[in-house]
Amino acid sequence: MGFPTTIERSPVGESNTIIGVIDSGIWPESESFSDEGLGPIPEKWKGECRGGTDFTCNRKIIGARSYIMGDSVRDTKGHGTHVSSIVAGNQVYEASYYGIAEGIARGGVPSARLAVYKVCDEVSCEVRDIMKAFDDAISDGVDIISISIGQDVPTRITSDPIAIGAFHAIQKGILTVQAAGNAGPRLFSVTGVAPWIFSVAASNTDRRIINKLLLGDGSILEGASINAFPSSQEEVPLVYGRQVTSTCSENEARYCLPRCIDNSLVEQKVVMCDKNNHVDSLKVAGAIGCIIPNNENNFSDIGPLPIGALNKNDMNLVKTYQNNTKKPKVRISKSEAINNPASPLVASFSSRGPSKFIYDIIKPDVTAPGVEILAAFSPMASPSDSFIDKSSVNYTIRSGTSMACLHVAAAAAFVMSFHPNWSPSAVKSALMTTAWEMDPIQNLDAEFAYGSGHIDPQKAKDPGLVYDISEEDYQMIWCNIAHSVNASCRANFPLTQLNYPSMVARVDVKSAFVLSFPRTVTNVGDANSKYVASIQGDSKLNIRVDPNILQFTSLNQTMFFVVTVEGKGIKSPLTIKSGSLLWTSDKHKVRSPVVVYTGSATTSSGGVSTPSTFCKTYVILFVCIIIAHCI
């Protein structure tokens, strides 16, 4: 993110910032949660430390609550520990996963305080616990709530406990940051779609983790796997799944289905499989390594044994070698970190918009690092999430929108430390309008993959202008969605009228359109400043701004403008046309994406879908495991 240790910080502001993490708990003894160098707990804190047996809070972890009956806040899953250290972990030198990605592990705001709310056990996270955690976090006095949890399928806001909890939070001036989900690259899979939620996609970084496969014929192939096992000094026999069965057809056996594997034929061998979700079974059967397809092709993950995850072409090369060699052999090396010039790119697993239920808001809002992130872990949890993996580590590498979510929570806390009186919407606007513009050619699905772009926290602390949204406007949106709230409902308040930092509308296929986006910006930069509008984007969109010059004479002055978008019609369903509005002054650039898209051939345009009844549901943690499946 371009966030060096030498960056200007607000030590007092950071130290006074409290981040509530709703997740699977925390491992308090981790070096990342040392309170060395931290001052007294902020006076505004009203919470408690109810960590349970043998759980102690300190000046870093200032609050802890568990909603799992009879359980402590101690993290046995690892997810909560990992994400908590990303957002506010203290600086730890020589952190690594068995020597891989070694360096300094440091949270985004290492002086900030953590309040931990454990709502997830080994299996699930219940709705009632999530709702109670939101209530407690609000009462305790947190400044930001981060939640890397979501339903396995997108749901309407009125049925979404996180959207409901986040709505209550923003009414109290608390920003909620949520992972967008790991159901990509499928469209309409994004979660956290409420306008008052900061929804985060995952992108890669300038570091890749790879390992190498050395075939017996001298070929060297690059695999995508985090393999901490020492490189084998000798080549070992290589077999194909279809050759190691006595009970299944070759077509079935090539997938390495557990019922097909003959243990005697895989013992002390590397097994090549045409699916990547039966690695545990190979380990149990006695295999000492495996070669699997890497369908994601843009991130590596940890397995319970040495793995070579290959792209399609390299898989075919190995098959050809194995088929044409009398005694095929292979070596799988330990992984290493290398430079990745192709960054940032949105990860394929990162959920895509648009929302099925709220059409006229771009979701996700932004993207942030979420691929191969090294952070603290629970020594009680398996780093590979495998039931047969008994290894124990203090730091591990994970990928998912969960990891990206906490980068954005940290960035929001960083901005807030300089501007403690800003509203949640102003902080969110600052991060959206200063984000790095992403390349829609390299990032499929464009704004529905990355929103406003990749966050740039340094620029966000001085954005020039912000798009603020009042609590009353959020109430009006909720009122129109739910049709029942203790507020006076305006007859119609379309989402295109909401003062959101991005602009989007869904239109009917082949229909001409004229769209209006009224907006108000607040000057938070130089008192006397002039901003000039410019438009970039698709030639099929006629985008105008009135007025196209904003002349400010004082700080916190607001000015109104209208963006009008016209088009003759978009011929195909599920097609996106995008541009951007850029306000430029002598010092600042304030960018907002402008997007028009068509729905499916069977749907019509509109702002919000109809509500549904609230129901009990279960939710999942957004971390991606390549050897099993992405959730």
PDB file of C-alpha atoms in Angstrom, residues 176-441:
ATOM      1  CA  THR A 176     -18.378  -0.768  10.000  1.00  0.00           C
ATOM      2  CA  VAL A 177     -15.891  -2.364   7.602  1.00  0.00           C
ATOM      3  CA  GLN A 178     -16.871  -5.743   6.125  1.00  0.00           C
ATOM      4  CA  ALA A 179     -15.211  -8.301   3.859  1.00  0.00           C
ATOM      5  CA  ALA A 180     -16.907  -8.444   0.455  1.00  0.00           C
ATOM      6  CA  GLY A 181     -16.769 -12.250   0.339  1.00  0.00           C
ATOM      7  CA  ASN A 182     -14.780 -14.965  -1.401  1.00  0.00           C
ATOM      8  CA  ALA A 183     -17.340 -16.131  -3.965  1.00  0.00           C
ATOM      9  CA  GLY A 184     -15.657 -14.543  -6.987  1.00  0.00           C
ATOM     10  CA  PRO A 185     -15.238 -14.209  -9.810  1.00  0.00           C
ATOM     11  CA  ARG A 186     -18.981 -14.817  -9.976  1.00  0.00           C
ATOM     12  CA  LEU A 187     -21.038 -11.664 -10.526  1.00  0.00           C
ATOM     13  CA  PHE A 188     -23.730 -10.717  -7.982  1.00  0.00           C
ATOM     14  CA  SER A 189     -21.791 -12.489  -5.220  1.00  0.00           C
ATOM     15  CA  VAL A 190     -20.728  -9.458  -3.172  1.00  0.00           C
ATOM     16  CA  THR A 191     -21.824  -9.072   0.454  1.00  0.00           C
ATOM     17  CA  GLY A 192     -21.811  -6.022   2.700  1.00  0.00           C
ATOM     18  CA  VAL A 193     -23.936  -4.089   0.216  1.00  0.00           C
ATOM     19  CA  ALA A 194     -25.674  -1.673   2.586  1.00  0.00           C
ATOM     20  CA  PRO A 195     -24.644   1.926   1.833  1.00  0.00           C
ATOM     21  CA  TRP A 196     -23.551   2.420   5.457  1.00  0.00           C
ATOM     22  CA  ILE A 197     -21.092  -0.516   5.277  1.00  0.00           C
ATOM     23  CA  PHE A 198     -17.565  -0.166   3.903  1.00  0.00           C
ATOM     24  CA  SER A 199     -17.303  -3.271   1.684  1.00  0.00           C
ATOM     25  CA  VAL A 200     -13.804  -4.493   0.827  1.00  0.00           C
ATOM     26  CA  ALA A 201     -12.471  -6.600  -2.058  1.00  0.00           C
ATOM     27  CA  ALA A 202      -9.089  -8.358  -2.036  1.00  0.00           C
ATOM     28  CA  SER A 203      -6.134  -7.679  -4.311  1.00  0.00           C
ATOM     29  CA  ASN A 204      -2.611  -9.011  -4.518  1.00  0.00           C
ATOM     30  CA  THR A 205       0.609  -7.292  -3.481  1.00  0.00           C
ATOM     31  CA  ASP A 206       4.063  -6.841  -4.989  1.00  0.00           C
ATOM     32  CA  ARG A 207       5.100 -10.163  -3.407  1.00  0.00           C
ATOM     33  CA  ARG A 208       4.282 -13.630  -4.720  1.00  0.00           C
ATOM     34  CA  ILE A 209       4.950 -16.908  -2.963  1.00  0.00           C
ATOM     35  CA  ILE A 210       5.887 -19.787  -5.233  1.00  0.00           C
ATOM     36  CA  ASN A 211       7.619 -23.141  -5.162  1.00  0.00           C
ATOM     37  CA  LYS A 212       9.273 -25.172  -7.896  1.00  0.00           C
ATOM     38  CA  LEU A 213       8.706 -28.651  -9.275  1.00  0.00           C
ATOM     39  CA  LEU A 214      11.730 -30.382 -10.753  1.00  0.00           C
ATOM     40  CA  LEU A 215      10.809 -33.246 -13.071  1.00  0.00           C
ATOM     41  CA  GLY A 216      13.110 -36.147 -13.732  1.00  0.00           C
ATOM     42  CA  ASP A 217      13.765 -34.931 -17.282  1.00  0.00           C
ATOM     43  CA  GLY A 218      15.209 -31.663 -15.976  1.00  0.00           C
ATOM     44  CA  SER A 219      12.116 -29.519 -16.503  1.00  0.00           C
ATOM     45  CA  ILE A 220      11.462 -26.880 -13.843  1.00  0.00           C
ATOM     46  CA  LEU A 221       7.892 -25.691 -13.307  1.00  0.00           C
ATOM     47  CA  GLU A 222       6.590 -22.920 -11.061  1.00  0.00           C
ATOM     48  CA  GLY A 223       3.889 -23.886  -8.591  1.00  0.00           C
ATOM     49  CA  ALA A 224       1.542 -21.764  -6.508  1.00  0.00           C
ATOM     50  CA  SER A 225       1.760 -23.242  -3.047  1.00  0.00           C
ATOM     51  CA  ILE A 226       3.023 -22.233   0.365  1.00  0.00           C
ATOM     52  CA  ASN A 227       5.175 -25.266   1.035  1.00  0.00           C
ATOM     53  CA  ALA A 228       7.098 -25.033   4.307  1.00  0.00           C
ATOM     54  CA  PHE A 229       8.452 -28.562   4.040  1.00  0.00           C
ATOM     55  CA  PRO A 230      12.195 -28.747   3.317  1.00  0.00           C
ATOM     56  CA  SER A 231      13.084 -29.287  -0.327  1.00  0.00           C
ATOM     57  CA  SER A 232      13.595 -32.985  -0.994  1.00  0.00           C
ATOM     58  CA  GLN A 233      17.182 -33.830  -1.890  1.00  0.00           C
ATOM     59  CA  GLU A 234      16.187 -36.796  -4.007  1.00  0.00           C
ATOM     60  CA  GLU A 235      13.590 -37.293  -6.689  1.00  0.00           C
ATOM     61  CA  VAL A 236      10.639 -39.441  -5.643  1.00  0.00           C
ATOM     62  CA  PRO A 237       8.256 -41.539  -7.756  1.00  0.00           C
ATOM     63  CA  LEU A 238       5.416 -39.704  -9.479  1.00  0.00           C
ATOM     64  CA  VAL A 239       2.056 -41.401 -10.093  1.00  0.00           C
ATOM     65  CA  TYR A 240      -1.214 -40.216 -11.624  1.00  0.00           C
ATOM     66  CA  GLY A 241      -4.460 -40.626  -9.702  1.00  0.00           C
ATOM     67  CA  ARG A 242      -5.980 -42.913 -12.293  1.00  0.00           C
ATOM     68  CA  GLN A 243      -3.135 -45.393 -11.754  1.00  0.00           C
ATOM     69  CA  VAL A 244      -3.551 -45.762  -7.994  1.00  0.00           C
ATOM     70  CA  THR A 245      -6.916 -47.487  -7.746  1.00  0.00           C
ATOM     71  CA  SER A 246      -8.237 -51.009  -7.707  1.00  0.00           C
ATOM     72  CA  THR A 247     -11.876 -50.068  -7.118  1.00  0.00           C
ATOM     73  CA  CYS A 248     -12.725 -47.182  -9.469  1.00  0.00           C
ATOM     74  CA  SER A 249     -12.631 -46.439 -13.149  1.00  0.00           C
ATOM     75  CA  GLU A 250      -9.662 -44.440 -14.394  1.00  0.00           C
ATOM     76  CA  ASN A 251     -11.950 -41.480 -15.059  1.00  0.00           C
ATOM     77  CA  GLU A 252     -13.059 -41.401 -11.421  1.00  0.00           C
ATOM     78  CA  ALA A 253      -9.655 -42.197  -9.984  1.00  0.00           C
ATOM     79  CA  ARG A 254      -7.927 -39.285 -11.730  1.00  0.00           C
ATOM     80  CA  TYR A 255      -9.684 -36.965  -9.264  1.00  0.00           C
ATOM     81  CA  CYS A 256      -8.119 -38.846  -6.309  1.00  0.00           C
ATOM     82  CA  LEU A 257     -11.475 -39.521  -4.689  1.00  0.00           C
ATOM     83  CA  PRO A 258     -10.880 -40.995  -1.212  1.00  0.00           C
ATOM     84  CA  ARG A 259     -12.864 -44.156  -1.996  1.00  0.00           C
ATOM     85  CA  CYS A 260     -10.704 -44.767  -5.048  1.00  0.00           C
ATOM     86  CA  ILE A 261      -7.227 -44.497  -3.545  1.00  0.00           C
ATOM     87  CA  ASP A 262      -5.270 -47.700  -2.953  1.00  0.00           C
ATOM     88  CA  ASN A 263      -2.896 -46.859  -0.117  1.00  0.00           C
ATOM     89  CA  SER A 264      -0.293 -49.363  -1.230  1.00  0.00           C
ATOM     90  CA  LEU A 265      -0.002 -47.616  -4.602  1.00  0.00           C
ATOM     91  CA  VAL A 266       0.529 -44.077  -3.257  1.00  0.00           C
ATOM     92  CA  GLU A 267       2.738 -44.666  -0.228  1.00  0.00           C
ATOM     93  CA  GLN A 268       5.981 -42.642  -0.392  1.00  0.00           C
ATOM     94  CA  LYS A 269       4.993 -41.200  -3.781  1.00  0.00           C
ATOM     95  CA  VAL A 270       3.920 -37.852  -5.206  1.00  0.00           C
ATOM     96  CA  VAL A 271       0.397 -38.155  -6.615  1.00  0.00           C
ATOM     97  CA  MET A 272      -0.974 -36.017  -9.443  1.00  0.00           C
ATOM     98  CA  CYS A 273      -4.732 -35.320  -9.275  1.00  0.00           C
ATOM     99  CA  ASP A 274      -7.186 -33.518 -11.518  1.00  0.00           C
ATOM    100  CA  LYS A 275      -8.969 -31.925  -8.552  1.00  0.00           C
ATOM    101  CA  ASN A 276      -7.573 -30.009  -5.624  1.00  0.00           C
ATOM    102  CA  ASN A 277      -9.958 -30.925  -2.820  1.00  0.00           C
ATOM    103  CA  HIS A 278      -8.736 -34.354  -1.671  1.00  0.00           C
ATOM    104  CA  VAL A 279      -5.269 -33.516  -0.379  1.00  0.00           C
ATOM    105  CA  ASP A 280      -6.037 -34.660   3.166  1.00  0.00           C
ATOM    106  CA  SER A 281      -6.984 -38.118   1.911  1.00  0.00           C
ATOM    107  CA  LEU A 282      -3.682 -38.439   0.066  1.00  0.00           C
ATOM    108  CA  LYS A 283      -1.795 -37.577   3.238  1.00  0.00           C
ATOM    109  CA  VAL A 284      -3.735 -40.209   5.186  1.00  0.00           C
ATOM    110  CA  ALA A 285      -3.055 -42.769   2.452  1.00  0.00           C
ATOM    111  CA  GLY A 286       0.698 -42.261   2.798  1.00  0.00           C
ATOM    112  CA  ALA A 287       1.530 -39.947  -0.107  1.00  0.00           C
ATOM    113  CA  ILE A 288       4.455 -37.609   0.515  1.00  0.00           C
ATOM    114  CA  GLY A 289       3.382 -34.925  -1.944  1.00  0.00           C
ATOM    115  CA  CYS A 290       0.819 -34.061  -4.590  1.00  0.00           C
ATOM    116  CA  ILE A 291       0.415 -32.078  -7.788  1.00  0.00           C
ATOM    117  CA  ILE A 292      -2.946 -30.388  -8.282  1.00  0.00           C
ATOM    118  CA  PRO A 293      -4.501 -27.809 -10.615  1.00  0.00           C
ATOM    119  CA  ASN A 294      -4.434 -24.216  -9.423  1.00  0.00           C
ATOM    120  CA  ASN A 295      -7.734 -22.989 -10.761  1.00  0.00           C
ATOM    121  CA  GLU A 296      -7.425 -19.614  -9.038  1.00  0.00           C
ATOM    122  CA  ASN A 297      -4.024 -18.940 -10.600  1.00  0.00           C
ATOM    123  CA  ASN A 298      -3.339 -15.873  -8.460  1.00  0.00           C
ATOM    124  CA  PHE A 299      -2.701 -16.973  -4.903  1.00  0.00           C
ATOM    125  CA  SER A 300      -0.927 -19.696  -2.982  1.00  0.00           C
ATOM    126  CA  ASP A 301      -2.076 -21.578   0.068  1.00  0.00           C
ATOM    127  CA  ILE A 302      -0.852 -23.999   2.707  1.00  0.00           C
ATOM    128  CA  GLY A 303      -1.386 -27.754   2.624  1.00  0.00           C
ATOM    129  CA  PRO A 304      -0.711 -30.642   5.029  1.00  0.00           C
ATOM    130  CA  LEU A 305       1.990 -32.045   2.726  1.00  0.00           C
ATOM    131  CA  PRO A 306       4.218 -30.693  -0.088  1.00  0.00           C
ATOM    132  CA  ILE A 307       2.032 -29.440  -2.935  1.00  0.00           C
ATOM    133  CA  GLY A 308       2.689 -28.243  -6.440  1.00  0.00           C
ATOM    134  CA  ALA A 309      -0.337 -26.259  -7.652  1.00  0.00           C
ATOM    135  CA  LEU A 310       0.066 -25.757 -11.406  1.00  0.00           C
ATOM    136  CA  ASN A 311      -1.718 -23.898 -14.143  1.00  0.00           C
ATOM    137  CA  LYS A 312      -3.423 -25.843 -16.915  1.00  0.00           C
ATOM    138  CA  ASN A 313      -0.499 -25.805 -19.339  1.00  0.00           C
ATOM    139  CA  ASP A 314       1.989 -27.017 -16.755  1.00  0.00           C
ATOM    140  CA  MET A 315      -0.398 -29.721 -15.568  1.00  0.00           C
ATOM    141  CA  ASN A 316      -0.507 -31.013 -19.137  1.00  0.00           C
ATOM    142  CA  LEU A 317       3.299 -30.958 -19.333  1.00  0.00           C
ATOM    143  CA  VAL A 318       3.525 -33.109 -16.207  1.00  0.00           C
ATOM    144  CA  LYS A 319       0.925 -35.524 -17.573  1.00  0.00           C
ATOM    145  CA  THR A 320       2.853 -35.865 -20.816  1.00  0.00           C
ATOM    146  CA  TYR A 321       6.099 -36.475 -18.934  1.00  0.00           C
ATOM    147  CA  GLN A 322       4.453 -38.982 -16.593  1.00  0.00           C
ATOM    148  CA  ASN A 323       2.749 -40.850 -19.422  1.00  0.00           C
ATOM    149  CA  ASN A 324       5.876 -41.092 -21.602  1.00  0.00           C
ATOM    150  CA  THR A 325       8.404 -41.971 -18.908  1.00  0.00           C
ATOM    151  CA  LYS A 326       9.020 -45.471 -17.595  1.00  0.00           C
ATOM    152  CA  LYS A 327       9.882 -44.354 -14.064  1.00  0.00           C
ATOM    153  CA  PRO A 328       8.736 -40.738 -13.694  1.00  0.00           C
ATOM    154  CA  LYS A 329      10.087 -38.829 -10.733  1.00  0.00           C
ATOM    155  CA  VAL A 330       9.740 -35.354  -9.251  1.00  0.00           C
ATOM    156  CA  ARG A 331      11.048 -33.063  -6.531  1.00  0.00           C
ATOM    157  CA  ILE A 332       8.947 -30.350  -4.838  1.00  0.00           C
ATOM    158  CA  SER A 333      10.906 -27.437  -3.386  1.00  0.00           C
ATOM    159  CA  LYS A 334      10.245 -25.304  -0.343  1.00  0.00           C
ATOM    160  CA  SER A 335       8.410 -22.087  -1.197  1.00  0.00           C
ATOM    161  CA  GLU A 336      10.020 -18.694  -1.552  1.00  0.00           C
ATOM    162  CA  ALA A 337       8.830 -15.107  -1.896  1.00  0.00           C
ATOM    163  CA  ILE A 338       9.543 -13.307  -5.173  1.00  0.00           C
ATOM    164  CA  ASN A 339       8.726  -9.899  -6.612  1.00  0.00           C
ATOM    165  CA  ASN A 340       5.340  -9.532  -8.296  1.00  0.00           C
ATOM    166  CA  PRO A 341       5.236  -6.669 -10.817  1.00  0.00           C
ATOM    167  CA  ALA A 342       1.622  -7.497 -11.762  1.00  0.00           C
ATOM    168  CA  SER A 343       0.029  -5.776  -8.805  1.00  0.00           C
ATOM    169  CA  PRO A 344      -2.348  -4.700  -7.593  1.00  0.00           C
ATOM    170  CA  LEU A 345      -4.829  -7.024  -9.300  1.00  0.00           C
ATOM    171  CA  VAL A 346      -8.123  -8.092  -7.779  1.00  0.00           C
ATOM    172  CA  ALA A 347      -7.987 -11.722  -6.667  1.00  0.00           C
ATOM    173  CA  SER A 348     -10.175 -14.110  -8.622  1.00  0.00           C
ATOM    174  CA  PHE A 349     -11.784 -15.356  -5.397  1.00  0.00           C
ATOM    175  CA  SER A 350     -12.873 -11.841  -4.382  1.00  0.00           C
ATOM    176  CA  SER A 351     -16.656 -11.455  -4.679  1.00  0.00           C
ATOM    177  CA  ARG A 352     -18.003  -9.273  -7.452  1.00  0.00           C
ATOM    178  CA  GLY A 353     -20.884  -6.869  -7.698  1.00  0.00           C
ATOM    179  CA  PRO A 354     -23.360  -5.685  -8.565  1.00  0.00           C
ATOM    180  CA  SER A 355     -25.683  -6.420  -5.681  1.00  0.00           C
ATOM    181  CA  LYS A 356     -28.754  -8.507  -6.339  1.00  0.00           C
ATOM    182  CA  PHE A 357     -30.719  -6.387  -3.909  1.00  0.00           C
ATOM    183  CA  ILE A 358     -29.420  -2.806  -4.075  1.00  0.00           C
ATOM    184  CA  TYR A 359     -28.802  -1.866  -7.679  1.00  0.00           C
ATOM    185  CA  ASP A 360     -27.670   1.747  -7.541  1.00  0.00           C
ATOM    186  CA  ILE A 361     -24.642   1.501  -5.231  1.00  0.00           C
ATOM    187  CA  ILE A 362     -21.247   0.245  -6.427  1.00  0.00           C
ATOM    188  CA  LYS A 363     -20.110  -2.665  -4.282  1.00  0.00           C
ATOM    189  CA  PRO A 364     -17.468  -3.513  -3.249  1.00  0.00           C
ATOM    190  CA  ASP A 365     -16.399   0.006  -2.297  1.00  0.00           C
ATOM    191  CA  VAL A 366     -12.618  -0.446  -2.526  1.00  0.00           C
ATOM    192  CA  THR A 367      -9.976  -3.130  -2.715  1.00  0.00           C
ATOM    193  CA  ALA A 368      -6.967  -3.715  -0.446  1.00  0.00           C
ATOM    194  CA  PRO A 369      -4.200  -6.294   0.090  1.00  0.00           C
ATOM    195  CA  GLY A 370      -5.744  -9.693   0.746  1.00  0.00           C
ATOM    196  CA  VAL A 371      -3.459 -12.213  -0.951  1.00  0.00           C
ATOM    197  CA  GLU A 372      -0.716 -14.111   0.897  1.00  0.00           C
ATOM    198  CA  ILE A 373      -0.745 -11.935   3.999  1.00  0.00           C
ATOM    199  CA  LEU A 374       1.626 -12.857   6.836  1.00  0.00           C
ATOM    200  CA  ALA A 375       0.138 -12.210  10.278  1.00  0.00           C
ATOM    201  CA  ALA A 376      -0.189 -13.655  13.771  1.00  0.00           C
ATOM    202  CA  PHE A 377      -1.958 -16.962  14.318  1.00  0.00           C
ATOM    203  CA  SER A 378      -3.261 -19.191  17.072  1.00  0.00           C
ATOM    204  CA  PRO A 379      -0.852 -22.031  17.930  1.00  0.00           C
ATOM    205  CA  MET A 380      -3.922 -24.175  18.659  1.00  0.00           C
ATOM    206  CA  ALA A 381      -5.131 -23.974  15.050  1.00  0.00           C
ATOM    207  CA  SER A 382      -3.979 -25.812  11.949  1.00  0.00           C
ATOM    208  CA  PRO A 383      -2.264 -23.419   9.514  1.00  0.00           C
ATOM    209  CA  SER A 384      -3.630 -25.491   6.618  1.00  0.00           C
ATOM    210  CA  ASP A 385      -7.118 -25.907   8.133  1.00  0.00           C
ATOM    211  CA  SER A 386      -6.559 -29.651   7.773  1.00  0.00           C
ATOM    212  CA  PHE A 387      -7.763 -32.036  10.464  1.00  0.00           C
ATOM    213  CA  ILE A 388      -4.597 -34.101  10.042  1.00  0.00           C
ATOM    214  CA  ASP A 389      -2.206 -31.167  10.222  1.00  0.00           C
ATOM    215  CA  LYS A 390      -0.914 -31.036  13.798  1.00  0.00           C
ATOM    216  CA  SER A 391       1.685 -28.333  13.190  1.00  0.00           C
ATOM    217  CA  SER A 392       1.634 -25.268  15.432  1.00  0.00           C
ATOM    218  CA  VAL A 393       2.772 -21.803  14.366  1.00  0.00           C
ATOM    219  CA  ASN A 394       2.709 -18.267  15.740  1.00  0.00           C
ATOM    220  CA  TYR A 395       2.572 -16.627  12.294  1.00  0.00           C
ATOM    221  CA  THR A 396       1.075 -17.855   9.062  1.00  0.00           C
ATOM    222  CA  ILE A 397       0.125 -16.723   5.567  1.00  0.00           C
ATOM    223  CA  ARG A 398      -3.488 -16.459   4.465  1.00  0.00           C
ATOM    224  CA  SER A 399      -5.549 -15.067   1.615  1.00  0.00           C
ATOM    225  CA  GLY A 400      -9.090 -13.743   1.574  1.00  0.00           C
ATOM    226  CA  THR A 401     -11.238 -10.654   1.699  1.00  0.00           C
ATOM    227  CA  SER A 402     -10.988 -11.092   5.481  1.00  0.00           C
ATOM    228  CA  MET A 403      -7.374  -9.973   5.287  1.00  0.00           C
ATOM    229  CA  ALA A 404      -8.236  -7.072   2.970  1.00  0.00           C
ATOM    230  CA  CYS A 405     -11.024  -5.953   5.297  1.00  0.00           C
ATOM    231  CA  LEU A 406      -8.630  -5.321   8.174  1.00  0.00           C
ATOM    232  CA  HIS A 407      -6.244  -3.374   5.938  1.00  0.00           C
ATOM    233  CA  VAL A 408      -9.120  -0.990   5.242  1.00  0.00           C
ATOM    234  CA  ALA A 409     -10.154  -0.875   8.899  1.00  0.00           C
ATOM    235  CA  ALA A 410      -6.558   0.117   9.677  1.00  0.00           C
ATOM    236  CA  ALA A 411      -6.569   2.745   6.924  1.00  0.00           C
ATOM    237  CA  ALA A 412      -9.825   4.155   8.295  1.00  0.00           C
ATOM    238  CA  ALA A 413      -8.310   4.290  11.790  1.00  0.00           C
ATOM    239  CA  PHE A 414      -5.237   6.018  10.356  1.00  0.00           C
ATOM    240  CA  VAL A 415      -7.377   8.709   8.704  1.00  0.00           C
ATOM    241  CA  MET A 416      -9.519   9.021  11.825  1.00  0.00           C
ATOM    242  CA  SER A 417      -6.433   9.566  13.987  1.00  0.00           C
ATOM    243  CA  PHE A 418      -5.797  12.820  12.089  1.00  0.00           C
ATOM    244  CA  HIS A 419      -9.478  13.773  11.897  1.00  0.00           C
ATOM    245  CA  PRO A 420     -11.222  12.478  15.040  1.00  0.00           C
ATOM    246  CA  ASN A 421     -14.268  14.672  14.429  1.00  0.00           C
ATOM    247  CA  TRP A 422     -14.967  13.409  10.927  1.00  0.00           C
ATOM    248  CA  SER A 423     -18.081  11.329  10.401  1.00  0.00           C
ATOM    249  CA  PRO A 424     -17.806   7.674   9.314  1.00  0.00           C
ATOM    250  CA  SER A 425     -19.007   8.714   5.859  1.00  0.00           C
ATOM    251  CA  ALA A 426     -16.305  11.368   5.561  1.00  0.00           C
ATOM    252  CA  VAL A 427     -13.595   8.840   6.463  1.00  0.00           C
ATOM    253  CA  LYS A 428     -15.039   6.388   3.953  1.00  0.00           C
ATOM    254  CA  SER A 429     -15.212   9.090   1.275  1.00  0.00           C
ATOM    255  CA  ALA A 430     -11.575  10.056   1.859  1.00  0.00           C
ATOM    256  CA  LEU A 431     -10.424   6.488   1.239  1.00  0.00           C
ATOM    257  CA  MET A 432     -12.645   6.040  -1.817  1.00  0.00           C
ATOM    258  CA  THR A 433     -11.872   9.282  -3.643  1.00  0.00           C
ATOM    259  CA  THR A 434      -8.092   8.991  -3.178  1.00  0.00           C
ATOM    260  CA  ALA A 435      -7.864   5.300  -4.130  1.00  0.00           C
ATOM    261  CA  TRP A 436      -5.500   4.207  -6.890  1.00  0.00           C
ATOM    262  CA  GLU A 437      -7.342   3.920 -10.175  1.00  0.00           C
ATOM    263  CA  MET A 438      -7.339   0.285 -11.307  1.00  0.00           C
ATOM    264  CA  ASP A 439      -6.999  -0.966 -14.882  1.00  0.00           C
ATOM    265  CA  PRO A 440     -10.331  -2.439 -16.095  1.00  0.00           C
ATOM    266  CA  ILE A 441      -8.510  -4.410 -18.792  1.00  0.00           C
TER     267      ILE A 441
END
